[in-house]
GROMACS .gro file of C-alpha atoms in nm:
model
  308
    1UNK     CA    1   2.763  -3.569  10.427
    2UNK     CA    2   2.376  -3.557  10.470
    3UNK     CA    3   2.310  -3.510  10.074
    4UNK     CA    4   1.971  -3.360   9.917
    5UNK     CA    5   2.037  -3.411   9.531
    6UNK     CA    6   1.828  -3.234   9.275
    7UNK     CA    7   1.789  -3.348   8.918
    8UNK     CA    8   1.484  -3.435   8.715
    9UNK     CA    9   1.546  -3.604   8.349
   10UNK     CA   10   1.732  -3.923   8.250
   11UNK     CA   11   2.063  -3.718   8.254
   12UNK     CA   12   2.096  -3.699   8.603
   13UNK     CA   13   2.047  -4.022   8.735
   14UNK     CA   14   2.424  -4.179   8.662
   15UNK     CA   15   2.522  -3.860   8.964
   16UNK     CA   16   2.217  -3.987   9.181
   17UNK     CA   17   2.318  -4.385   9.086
   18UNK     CA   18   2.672  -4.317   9.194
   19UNK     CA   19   2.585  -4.109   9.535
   20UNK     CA   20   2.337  -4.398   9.688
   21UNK     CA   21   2.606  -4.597   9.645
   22UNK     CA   22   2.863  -4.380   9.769
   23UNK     CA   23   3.014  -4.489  10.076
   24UNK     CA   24   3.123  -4.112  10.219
   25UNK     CA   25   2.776  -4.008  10.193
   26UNK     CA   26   2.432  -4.063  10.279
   27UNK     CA   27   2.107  -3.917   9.988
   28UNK     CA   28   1.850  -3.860  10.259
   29UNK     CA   29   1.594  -3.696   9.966
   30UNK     CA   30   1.538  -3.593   9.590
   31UNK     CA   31   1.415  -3.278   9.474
   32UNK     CA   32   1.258  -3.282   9.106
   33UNK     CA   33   1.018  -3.098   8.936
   34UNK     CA   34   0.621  -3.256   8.944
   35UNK     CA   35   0.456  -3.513   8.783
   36UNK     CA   36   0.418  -3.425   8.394
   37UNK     CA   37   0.235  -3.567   8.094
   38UNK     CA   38   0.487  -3.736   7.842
   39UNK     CA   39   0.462  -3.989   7.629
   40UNK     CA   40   0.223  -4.078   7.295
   41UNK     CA   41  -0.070  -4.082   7.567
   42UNK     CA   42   0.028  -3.783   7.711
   43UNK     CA   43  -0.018  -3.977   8.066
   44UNK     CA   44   0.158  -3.819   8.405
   45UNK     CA   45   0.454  -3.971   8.494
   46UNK     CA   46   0.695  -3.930   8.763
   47UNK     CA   47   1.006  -3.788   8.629
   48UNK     CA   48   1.301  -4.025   8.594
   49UNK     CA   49   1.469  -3.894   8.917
   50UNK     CA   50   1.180  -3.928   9.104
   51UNK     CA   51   1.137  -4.297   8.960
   52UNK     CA   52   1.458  -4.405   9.061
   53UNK     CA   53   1.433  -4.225   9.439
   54UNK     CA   54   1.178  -4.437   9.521
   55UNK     CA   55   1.262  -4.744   9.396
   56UNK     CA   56   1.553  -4.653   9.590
   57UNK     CA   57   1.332  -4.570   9.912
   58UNK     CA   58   1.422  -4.236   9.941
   59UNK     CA   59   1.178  -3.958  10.002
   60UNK     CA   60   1.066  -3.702   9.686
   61UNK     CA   61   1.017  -3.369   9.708
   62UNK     CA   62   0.816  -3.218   9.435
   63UNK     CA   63   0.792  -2.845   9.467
   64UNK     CA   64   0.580  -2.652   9.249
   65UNK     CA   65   0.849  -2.331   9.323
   66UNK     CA   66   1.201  -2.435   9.543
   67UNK     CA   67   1.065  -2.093   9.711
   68UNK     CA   68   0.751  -2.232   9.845
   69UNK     CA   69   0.755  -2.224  10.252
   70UNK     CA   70   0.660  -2.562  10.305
   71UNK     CA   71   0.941  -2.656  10.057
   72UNK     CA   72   1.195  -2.428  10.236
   73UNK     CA   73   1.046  -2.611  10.619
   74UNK     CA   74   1.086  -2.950  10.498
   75UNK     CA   75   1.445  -2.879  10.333
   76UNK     CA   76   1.548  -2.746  10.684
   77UNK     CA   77   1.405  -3.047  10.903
   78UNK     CA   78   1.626  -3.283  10.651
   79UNK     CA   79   1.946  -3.038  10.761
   80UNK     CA   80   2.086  -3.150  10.487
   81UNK     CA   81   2.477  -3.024  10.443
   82UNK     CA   82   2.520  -2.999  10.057
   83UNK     CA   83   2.279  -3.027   9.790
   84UNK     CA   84   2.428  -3.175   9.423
   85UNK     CA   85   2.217  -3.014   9.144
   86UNK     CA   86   2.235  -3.174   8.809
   87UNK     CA   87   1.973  -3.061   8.529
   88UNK     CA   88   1.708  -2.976   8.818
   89UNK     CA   89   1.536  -2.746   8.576
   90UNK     CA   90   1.417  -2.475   8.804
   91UNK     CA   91   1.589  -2.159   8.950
   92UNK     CA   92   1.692  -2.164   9.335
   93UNK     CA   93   1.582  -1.848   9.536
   94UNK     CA   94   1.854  -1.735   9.803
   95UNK     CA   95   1.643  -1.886  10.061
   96UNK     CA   96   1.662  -2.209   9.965
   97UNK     CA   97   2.054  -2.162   9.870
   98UNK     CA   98   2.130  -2.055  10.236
   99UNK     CA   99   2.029  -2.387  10.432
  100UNK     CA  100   2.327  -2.633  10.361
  101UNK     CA  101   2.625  -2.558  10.532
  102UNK     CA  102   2.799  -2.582  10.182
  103UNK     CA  103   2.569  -2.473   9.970
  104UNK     CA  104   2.448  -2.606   9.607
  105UNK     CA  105   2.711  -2.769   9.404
  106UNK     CA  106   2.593  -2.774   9.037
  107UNK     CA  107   2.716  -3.043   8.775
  108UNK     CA  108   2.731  -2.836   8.427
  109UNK     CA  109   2.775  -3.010   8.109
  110UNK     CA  110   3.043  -2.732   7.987
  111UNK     CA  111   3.369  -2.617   8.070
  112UNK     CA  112   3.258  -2.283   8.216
  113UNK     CA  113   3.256  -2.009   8.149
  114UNK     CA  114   3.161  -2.109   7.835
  115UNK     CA  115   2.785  -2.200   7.742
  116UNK     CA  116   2.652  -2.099   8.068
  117UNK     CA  117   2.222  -2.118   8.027
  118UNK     CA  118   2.014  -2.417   7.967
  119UNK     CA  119   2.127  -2.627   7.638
  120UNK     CA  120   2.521  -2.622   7.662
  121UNK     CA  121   2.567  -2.931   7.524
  122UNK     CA  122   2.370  -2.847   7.189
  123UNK     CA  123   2.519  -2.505   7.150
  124UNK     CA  124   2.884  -2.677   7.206
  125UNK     CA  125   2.740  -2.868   6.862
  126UNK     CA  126   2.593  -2.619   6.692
  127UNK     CA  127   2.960  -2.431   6.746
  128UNK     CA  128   3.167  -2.669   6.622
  129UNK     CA  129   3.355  -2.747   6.913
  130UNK     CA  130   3.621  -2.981   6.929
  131UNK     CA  131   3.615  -3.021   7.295
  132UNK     CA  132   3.327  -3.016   7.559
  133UNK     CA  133   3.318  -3.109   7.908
  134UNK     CA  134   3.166  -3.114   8.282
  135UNK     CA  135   3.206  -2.852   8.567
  136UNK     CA  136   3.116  -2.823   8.943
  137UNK     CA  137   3.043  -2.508   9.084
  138UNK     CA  138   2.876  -2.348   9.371
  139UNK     CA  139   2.544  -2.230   9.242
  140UNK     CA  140   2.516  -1.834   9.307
  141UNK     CA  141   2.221  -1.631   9.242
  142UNK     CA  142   2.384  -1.497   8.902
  143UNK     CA  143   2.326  -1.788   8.602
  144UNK     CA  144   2.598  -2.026   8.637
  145UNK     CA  145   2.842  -1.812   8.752
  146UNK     CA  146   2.993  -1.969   9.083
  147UNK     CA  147   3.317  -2.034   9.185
  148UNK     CA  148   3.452  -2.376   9.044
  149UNK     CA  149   3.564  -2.716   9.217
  150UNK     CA  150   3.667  -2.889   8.917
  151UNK     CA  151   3.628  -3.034   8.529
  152UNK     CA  152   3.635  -3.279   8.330
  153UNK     CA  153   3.696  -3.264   7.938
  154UNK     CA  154   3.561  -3.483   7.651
  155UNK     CA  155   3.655  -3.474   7.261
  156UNK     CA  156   3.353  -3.359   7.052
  157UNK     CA  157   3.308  -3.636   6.771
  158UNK     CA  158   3.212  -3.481   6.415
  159UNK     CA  159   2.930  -3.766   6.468
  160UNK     CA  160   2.792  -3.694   6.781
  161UNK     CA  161   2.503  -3.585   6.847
  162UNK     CA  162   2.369  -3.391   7.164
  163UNK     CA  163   2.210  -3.671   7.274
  164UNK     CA  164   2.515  -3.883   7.271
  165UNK     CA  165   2.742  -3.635   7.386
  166UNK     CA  166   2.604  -3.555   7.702
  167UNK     CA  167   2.523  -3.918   7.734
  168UNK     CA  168   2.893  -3.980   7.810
  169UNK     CA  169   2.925  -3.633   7.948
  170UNK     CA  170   2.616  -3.761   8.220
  171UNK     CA  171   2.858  -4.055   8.362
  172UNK     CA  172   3.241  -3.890   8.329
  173UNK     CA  173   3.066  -3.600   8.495
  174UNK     CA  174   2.905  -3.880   8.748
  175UNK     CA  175   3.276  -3.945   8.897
  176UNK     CA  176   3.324  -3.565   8.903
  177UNK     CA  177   3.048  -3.445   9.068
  178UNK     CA  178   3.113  -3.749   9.357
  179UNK     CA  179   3.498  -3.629   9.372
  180UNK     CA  180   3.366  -3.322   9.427
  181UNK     CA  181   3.134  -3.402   9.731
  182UNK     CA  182   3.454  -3.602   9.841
  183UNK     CA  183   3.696  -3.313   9.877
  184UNK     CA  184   3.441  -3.067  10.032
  185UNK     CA  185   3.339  -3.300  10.340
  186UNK     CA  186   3.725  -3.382  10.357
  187UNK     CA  187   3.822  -2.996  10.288
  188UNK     CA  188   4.108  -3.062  10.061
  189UNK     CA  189   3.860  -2.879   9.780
  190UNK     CA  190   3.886  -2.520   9.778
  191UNK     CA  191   3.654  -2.351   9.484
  192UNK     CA  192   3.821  -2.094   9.275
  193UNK     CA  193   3.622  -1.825   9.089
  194UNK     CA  194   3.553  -1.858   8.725
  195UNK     CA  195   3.788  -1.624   8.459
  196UNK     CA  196   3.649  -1.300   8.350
  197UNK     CA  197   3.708  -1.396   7.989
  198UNK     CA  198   3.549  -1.688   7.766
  199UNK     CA  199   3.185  -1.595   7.884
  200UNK     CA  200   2.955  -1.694   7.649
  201UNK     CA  201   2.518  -1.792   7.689
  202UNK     CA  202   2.362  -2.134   7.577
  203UNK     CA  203   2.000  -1.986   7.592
  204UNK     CA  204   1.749  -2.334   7.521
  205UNK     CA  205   1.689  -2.408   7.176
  206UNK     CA  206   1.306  -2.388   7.066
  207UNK     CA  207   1.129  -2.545   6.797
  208UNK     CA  208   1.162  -2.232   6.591
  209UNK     CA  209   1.544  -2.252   6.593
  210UNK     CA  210   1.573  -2.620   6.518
  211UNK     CA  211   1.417  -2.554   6.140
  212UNK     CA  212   1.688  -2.602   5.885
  213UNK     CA  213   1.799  -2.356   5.655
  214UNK     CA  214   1.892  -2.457   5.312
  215UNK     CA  215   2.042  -2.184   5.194
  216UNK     CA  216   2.300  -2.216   5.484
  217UNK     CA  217   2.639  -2.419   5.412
  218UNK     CA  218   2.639  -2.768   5.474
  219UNK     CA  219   2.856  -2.805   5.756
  220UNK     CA  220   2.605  -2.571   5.949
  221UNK     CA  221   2.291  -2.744   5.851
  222UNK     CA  222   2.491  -3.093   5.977
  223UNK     CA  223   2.568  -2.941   6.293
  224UNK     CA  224   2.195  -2.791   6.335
  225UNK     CA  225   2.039  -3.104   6.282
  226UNK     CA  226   2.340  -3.280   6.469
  227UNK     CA  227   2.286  -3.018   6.803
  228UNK     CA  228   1.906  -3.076   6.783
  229UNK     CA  229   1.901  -3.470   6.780
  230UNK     CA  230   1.736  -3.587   6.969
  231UNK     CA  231   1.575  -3.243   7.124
  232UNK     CA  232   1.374  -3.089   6.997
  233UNK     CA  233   1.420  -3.220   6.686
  234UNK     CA  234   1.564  -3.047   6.327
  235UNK     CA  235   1.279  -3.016   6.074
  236UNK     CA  236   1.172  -2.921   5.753
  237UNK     CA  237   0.903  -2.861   5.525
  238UNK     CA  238   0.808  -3.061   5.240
  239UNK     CA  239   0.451  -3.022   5.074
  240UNK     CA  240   0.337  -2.763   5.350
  241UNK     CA  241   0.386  -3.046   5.612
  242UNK     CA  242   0.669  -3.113   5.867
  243UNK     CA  243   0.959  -3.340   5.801
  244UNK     CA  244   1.195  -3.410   6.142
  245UNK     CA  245   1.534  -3.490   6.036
  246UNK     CA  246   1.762  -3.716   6.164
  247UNK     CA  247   2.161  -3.667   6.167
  248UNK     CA  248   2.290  -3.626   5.799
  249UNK     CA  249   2.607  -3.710   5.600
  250UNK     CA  250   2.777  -3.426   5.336
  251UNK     CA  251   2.855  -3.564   5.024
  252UNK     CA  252   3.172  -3.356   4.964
  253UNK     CA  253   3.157  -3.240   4.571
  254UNK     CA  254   2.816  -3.286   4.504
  255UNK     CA  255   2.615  -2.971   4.398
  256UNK     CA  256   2.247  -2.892   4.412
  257UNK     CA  257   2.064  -2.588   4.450
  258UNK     CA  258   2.023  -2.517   4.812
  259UNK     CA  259   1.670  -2.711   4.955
  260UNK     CA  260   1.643  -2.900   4.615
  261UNK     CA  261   1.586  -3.339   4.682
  262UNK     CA  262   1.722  -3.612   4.432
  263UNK     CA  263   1.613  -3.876   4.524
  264UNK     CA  264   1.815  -4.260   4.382
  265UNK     CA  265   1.684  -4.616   4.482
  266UNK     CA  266   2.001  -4.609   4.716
  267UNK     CA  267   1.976  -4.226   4.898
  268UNK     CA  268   1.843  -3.925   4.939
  269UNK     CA  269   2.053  -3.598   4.842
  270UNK     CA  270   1.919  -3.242   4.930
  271UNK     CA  271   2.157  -2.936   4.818
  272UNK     CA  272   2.268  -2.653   5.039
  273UNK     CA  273   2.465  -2.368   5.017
  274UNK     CA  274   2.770  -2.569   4.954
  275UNK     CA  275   2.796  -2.963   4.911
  276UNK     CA  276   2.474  -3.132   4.894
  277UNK     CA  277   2.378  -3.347   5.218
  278UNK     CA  278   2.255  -3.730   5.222
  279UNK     CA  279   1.953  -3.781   5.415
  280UNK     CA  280   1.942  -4.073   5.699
  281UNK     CA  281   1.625  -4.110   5.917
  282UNK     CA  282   1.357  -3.878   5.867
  283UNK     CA  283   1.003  -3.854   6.026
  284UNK     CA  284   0.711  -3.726   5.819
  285UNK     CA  285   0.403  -3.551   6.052
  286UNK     CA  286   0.197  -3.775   6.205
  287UNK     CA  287   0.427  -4.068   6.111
  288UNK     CA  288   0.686  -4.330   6.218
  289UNK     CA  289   1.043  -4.295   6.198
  290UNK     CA  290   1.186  -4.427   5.883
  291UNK     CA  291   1.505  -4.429   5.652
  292UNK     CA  292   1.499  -4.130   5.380
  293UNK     CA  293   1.458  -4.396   5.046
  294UNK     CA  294   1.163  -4.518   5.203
  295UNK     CA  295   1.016  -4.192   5.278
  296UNK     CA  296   1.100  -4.112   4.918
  297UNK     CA  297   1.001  -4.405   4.805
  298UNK     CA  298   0.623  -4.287   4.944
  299UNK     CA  299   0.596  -3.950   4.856
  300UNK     CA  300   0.766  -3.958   4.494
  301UNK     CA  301   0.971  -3.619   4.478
  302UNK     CA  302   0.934  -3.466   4.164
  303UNK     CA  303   1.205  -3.292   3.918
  304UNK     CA  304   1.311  -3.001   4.108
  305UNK     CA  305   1.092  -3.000   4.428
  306UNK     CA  306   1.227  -2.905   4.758
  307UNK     CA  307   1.216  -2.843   5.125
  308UNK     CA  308   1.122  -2.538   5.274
   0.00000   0.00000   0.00000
């Protein structure tokens, strides 16, 4: 098939990787959102799609809207007859769903109908689930609601984090989204619509949501920071200033009260609602990443203080 794939960050490029080299079919453009500062210099960069498109020597389309009309002409002239959509980051009006023959096939990082919305992955996390996973469906104009081609499944790690979750979730759902593609232009895929029950929302996590609560049990503060590493990053206060947190380890039996540091020469304890938690990286405002002793080892904690 005449593929026009759609992705923009680092997550999608294992799918676009794996469909250049497909033999069955043939990635005749990208769409991705523009150009955007990133970066300690705040430059413009091409987003990673985009990057590896042209390296590739395939054309780019960067539309400000995928309603715009010159978007919608130039996605016609390319006739292309399915477009793969993984983490594109921008809704799809009818008008553009309407021009390939079969449609928009979206690679979701959940098993659906669970976690539809923007940050599955991390609200899999922040859930405790034991099991996550991949889908294709065929985008609709409802939020990922389509009927389904298939999944794949992956065990949830008490260590991962979202970044390394969908990290292996980005290449088992690679080989899925391909298969996918494969049975469609053969027809021995037929999609099947998604079960009425199980329906639940993975709205994006902001900054406010990713501040850590103290007075929370520990397992729910380790999956909070766990579910916001690496985006957009758990944090805390400490002397009126932000403190970004990296993934922590509970210290089953140890008790302090909930916020409250002890700091050794060795680690870094801060209490909860139930077992105290041991501190592992931690970034202080304005400041490199470092291990929690050396923080501590900077800013002293006195008897008693805490993080707020």
């Amino acid at each position: 098939m005449r593929l026009v794939f759609a992705g923009t960050p680092e997550t999608a490029l294992p799918s676009l990787r794996t469909l250049i080299d497909s033999p069955r079919h043939e990635v005749v453009a990208v769409v991705t959102r523009p150009d955007a500062q990133s970066g300690r210099g705040r430059k413009v960069h091409p987003s990673p799609v985009a990057e590896l498109a042209e390296e590739a020597g395939i054309e780019v389309l960067r539309p400000l809207k995928a309603g715009d009309p010159d978007f919608l002409d130039r996605l016609r002239a390319l006739e292309p007859d399915c477009c793969p959509v993984v983490a594109y980051g921008a809704l799809l009006p009818q008008s553009a769903l309407d021009i390939p023959r079969h449609g928009w096939i979206n690679l979701h990082f959940s098993i659906l109908p669970a976690w539809r919305g923007a940050a599955p992955v991390q609200h899999s996390i922040l859930r405790g689930d034991e099991i996550g996973g991949a889908t294709t469906f065929q985008i609709v104009k409802e939020l990922d609601a389509g009927p389904i081609y298939g999944v794949v499944t992956e065990e949830i790690h008490t260590t991962d984090t979202s970044g390394t979750l969908l990290e292996r979730l980005s290449v088992s759902g690679a080989g899925l989204l391909a298969a996918t593609l494969d049975g469609v232009e053969d027809g021995t895929l037929e999609a099947r619509p998604q079960p009425a029950d199980g329906v639940t929302i993975a709205p994006k996590i902001t900054v406010t949501d990713a501040r850590v609560d103290w007075t929370k049990p520990a397992l729910h503060v380790d999956r909070l920071i766990r579910g916001c590493t690496p985006a957009p990053g758990a944090w805390t206060e400490f002397r009126g200033q932000r403190v970004k947190l990296g993934p922590v380890r509970i210290v089953p039996g140890e008790r302090l009260p909930a916020g409250e540091i002890a700091a050794t020469k060795t680690k870094v304890l801060v209490g909860t609602a139930t077992d105290a938690v041991e501190l592992g990286e931690v970034q202080p405002q304005g400041k490199r990443v470092m291990g929690a002793v050396e923080w501590a080892r900077g800013v002293r904690p006195e008897g008693k203080e805490i993080f707020k």
